[in-house]
Tab-separated table of C-alpha atoms in Angstrom:
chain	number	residue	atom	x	y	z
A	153	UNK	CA	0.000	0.000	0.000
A	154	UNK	CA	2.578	2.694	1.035
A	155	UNK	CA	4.989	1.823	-2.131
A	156	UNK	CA	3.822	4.652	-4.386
A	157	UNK	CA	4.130	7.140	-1.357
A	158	UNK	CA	7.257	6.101	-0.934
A	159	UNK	CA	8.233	6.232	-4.437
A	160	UNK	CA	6.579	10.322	-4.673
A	161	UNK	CA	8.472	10.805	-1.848
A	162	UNK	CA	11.552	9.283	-3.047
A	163	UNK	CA	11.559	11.697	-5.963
A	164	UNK	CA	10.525	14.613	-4.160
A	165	UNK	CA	13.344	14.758	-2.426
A	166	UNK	CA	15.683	13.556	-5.492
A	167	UNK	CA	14.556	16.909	-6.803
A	168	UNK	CA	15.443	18.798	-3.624
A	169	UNK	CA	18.718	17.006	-3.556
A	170	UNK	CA	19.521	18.070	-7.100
A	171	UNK	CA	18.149	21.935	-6.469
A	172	UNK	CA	20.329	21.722	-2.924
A	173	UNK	CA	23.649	20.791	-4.409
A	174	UNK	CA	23.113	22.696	-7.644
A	175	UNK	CA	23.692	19.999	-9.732
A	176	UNK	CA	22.906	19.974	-13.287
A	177	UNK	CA	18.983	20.592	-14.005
A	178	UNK	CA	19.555	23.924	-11.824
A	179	UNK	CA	22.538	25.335	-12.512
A	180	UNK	CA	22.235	27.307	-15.177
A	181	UNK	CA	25.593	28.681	-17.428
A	182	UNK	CA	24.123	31.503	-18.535
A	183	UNK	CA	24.075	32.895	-15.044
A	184	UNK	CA	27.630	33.172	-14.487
A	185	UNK	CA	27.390	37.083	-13.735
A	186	UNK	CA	27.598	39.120	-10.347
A	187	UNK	CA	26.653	35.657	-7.949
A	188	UNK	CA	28.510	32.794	-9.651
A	189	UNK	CA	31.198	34.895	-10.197
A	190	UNK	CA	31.206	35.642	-6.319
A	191	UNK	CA	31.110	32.524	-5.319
A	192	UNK	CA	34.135	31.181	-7.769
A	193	UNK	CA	36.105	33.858	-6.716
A	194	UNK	CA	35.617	32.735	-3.063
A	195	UNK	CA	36.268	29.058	-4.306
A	196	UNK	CA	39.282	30.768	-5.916
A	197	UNK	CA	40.421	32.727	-3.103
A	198	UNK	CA	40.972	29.996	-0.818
A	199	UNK	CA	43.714	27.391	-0.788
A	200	UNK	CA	45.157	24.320	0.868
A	201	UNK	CA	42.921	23.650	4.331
A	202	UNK	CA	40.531	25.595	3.679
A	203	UNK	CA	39.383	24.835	-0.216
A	204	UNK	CA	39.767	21.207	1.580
A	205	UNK	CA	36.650	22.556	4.213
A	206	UNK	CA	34.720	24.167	1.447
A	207	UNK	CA	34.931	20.813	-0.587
A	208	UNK	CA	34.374	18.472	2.743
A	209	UNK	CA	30.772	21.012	3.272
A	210	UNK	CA	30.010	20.292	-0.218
A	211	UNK	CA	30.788	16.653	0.026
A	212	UNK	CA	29.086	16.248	3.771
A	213	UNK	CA	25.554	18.122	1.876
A	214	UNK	CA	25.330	15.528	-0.606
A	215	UNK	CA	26.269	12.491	1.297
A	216	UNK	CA	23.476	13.741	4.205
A	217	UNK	CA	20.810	13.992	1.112
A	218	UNK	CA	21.668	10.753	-0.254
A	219	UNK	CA	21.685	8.920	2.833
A	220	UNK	CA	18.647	9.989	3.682
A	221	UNK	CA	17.278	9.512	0.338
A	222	UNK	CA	18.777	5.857	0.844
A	223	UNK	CA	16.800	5.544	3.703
A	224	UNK	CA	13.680	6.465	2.155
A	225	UNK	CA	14.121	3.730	-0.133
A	226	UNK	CA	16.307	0.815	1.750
A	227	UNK	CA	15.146	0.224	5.121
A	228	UNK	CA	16.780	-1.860	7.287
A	229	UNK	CA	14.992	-5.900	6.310
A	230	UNK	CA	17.620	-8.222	7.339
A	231	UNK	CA	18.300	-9.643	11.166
A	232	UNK	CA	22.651	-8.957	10.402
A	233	UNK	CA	23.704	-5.271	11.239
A	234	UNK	CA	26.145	-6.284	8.096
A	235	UNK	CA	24.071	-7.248	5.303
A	236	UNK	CA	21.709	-4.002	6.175
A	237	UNK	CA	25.063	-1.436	5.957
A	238	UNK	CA	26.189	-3.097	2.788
A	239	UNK	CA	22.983	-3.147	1.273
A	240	UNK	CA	22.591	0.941	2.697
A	241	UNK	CA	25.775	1.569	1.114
A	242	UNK	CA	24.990	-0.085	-1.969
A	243	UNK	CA	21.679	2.114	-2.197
A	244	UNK	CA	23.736	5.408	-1.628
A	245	UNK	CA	26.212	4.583	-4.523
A	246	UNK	CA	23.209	3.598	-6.775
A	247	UNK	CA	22.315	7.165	-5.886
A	248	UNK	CA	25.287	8.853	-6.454
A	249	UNK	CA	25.424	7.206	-9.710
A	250	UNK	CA	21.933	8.207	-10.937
A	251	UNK	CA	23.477	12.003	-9.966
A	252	UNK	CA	26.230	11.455	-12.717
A	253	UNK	CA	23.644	9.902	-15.351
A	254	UNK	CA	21.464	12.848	-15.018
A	255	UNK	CA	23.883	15.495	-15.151
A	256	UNK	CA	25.290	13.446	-18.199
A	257	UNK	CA	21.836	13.121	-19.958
A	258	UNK	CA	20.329	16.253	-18.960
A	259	UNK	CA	20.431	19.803	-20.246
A	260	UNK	CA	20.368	22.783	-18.167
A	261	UNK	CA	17.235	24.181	-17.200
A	262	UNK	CA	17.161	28.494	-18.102
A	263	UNK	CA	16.481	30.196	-15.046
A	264	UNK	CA	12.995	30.815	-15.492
A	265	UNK	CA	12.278	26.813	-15.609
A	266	UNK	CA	13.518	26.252	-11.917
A	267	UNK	CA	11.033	27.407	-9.822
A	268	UNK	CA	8.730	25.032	-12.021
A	269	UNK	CA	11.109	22.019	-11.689
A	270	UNK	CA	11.303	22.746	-7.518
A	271	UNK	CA	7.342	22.721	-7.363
A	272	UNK	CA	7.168	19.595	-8.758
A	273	UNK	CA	8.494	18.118	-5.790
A	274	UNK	CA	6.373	20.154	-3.664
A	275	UNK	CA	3.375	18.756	-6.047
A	276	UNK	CA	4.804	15.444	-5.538
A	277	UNK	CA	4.914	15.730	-1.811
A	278	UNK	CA	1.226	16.967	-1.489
A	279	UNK	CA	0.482	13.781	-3.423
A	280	UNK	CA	1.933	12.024	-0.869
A	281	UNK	CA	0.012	13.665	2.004
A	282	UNK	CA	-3.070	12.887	0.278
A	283	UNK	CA	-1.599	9.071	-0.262
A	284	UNK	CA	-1.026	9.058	3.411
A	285	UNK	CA	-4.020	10.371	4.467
A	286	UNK	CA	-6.231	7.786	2.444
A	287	UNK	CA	-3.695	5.230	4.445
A	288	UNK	CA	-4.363	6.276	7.723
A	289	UNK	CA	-8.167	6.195	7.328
């Protein structure tokens, strides 16, 4: 009964993990003007330790969003503490490789085309409250 919430909710938050980490669908090349070029320049302006801390924030964002997203999907089934964390893992590096196929595949959205692809995971959401509200009944 709960699959297809789980599935809406699964790719809600896929699209929230994209828009959060400004992978490909959202960033947008054509906006490299006063903000991007901010931000590269404080990319650029740092070296050694503390590039190393902007990268490990980047890096600790997206591993948060795709374990939760993991746990979403892969919840633990299995009586060894073992099988469930290499089956958890497993799920989390399926993830990360769906990332990298749909920033390979994928165009960029333009700008005005975000705000429509981040309320389709709000749509998707209030599907699921709807699901889940016909569940609890």
């Amino acid at each position: 009964g709960y699959g297809a919430a789980v599935l809406l909710a699964a790719a809600a938050l896929y699209i929230v993990m994209l828009t959060e980490n400004s992978r490909v669908p959202v960033d947008d090349p054509a906006t490299h003007l006063e903000l991007t070029m901010i931000h590269e320049v404080m990319i650029l302006d740092h070296s050694g330790p503390d590039l190393a801390l902007i990268e490990t924030g980047v890096w600790c964002k997206l591993l948060f969003y795709t374990s939760f997203l993991a746990s979403i999907i892969w919840f633990p089934r299995f009586d060894s503490c073992l099988v469930n964390a290499v089956l958890f893992y497993g799920v989390v590096a399926l993830i990360a490789v769906s990332i990298g196929v749909v920033e390979s595949i994928t165009a960029r959205h333009k700008m005005n085309l975000v705000p429509k692809f981040i309320m389709n995971s709000f749509a998707l959401v209030f599907f699921v409250i709807i699901l889940t509200m016909e569940f609890a009944q």
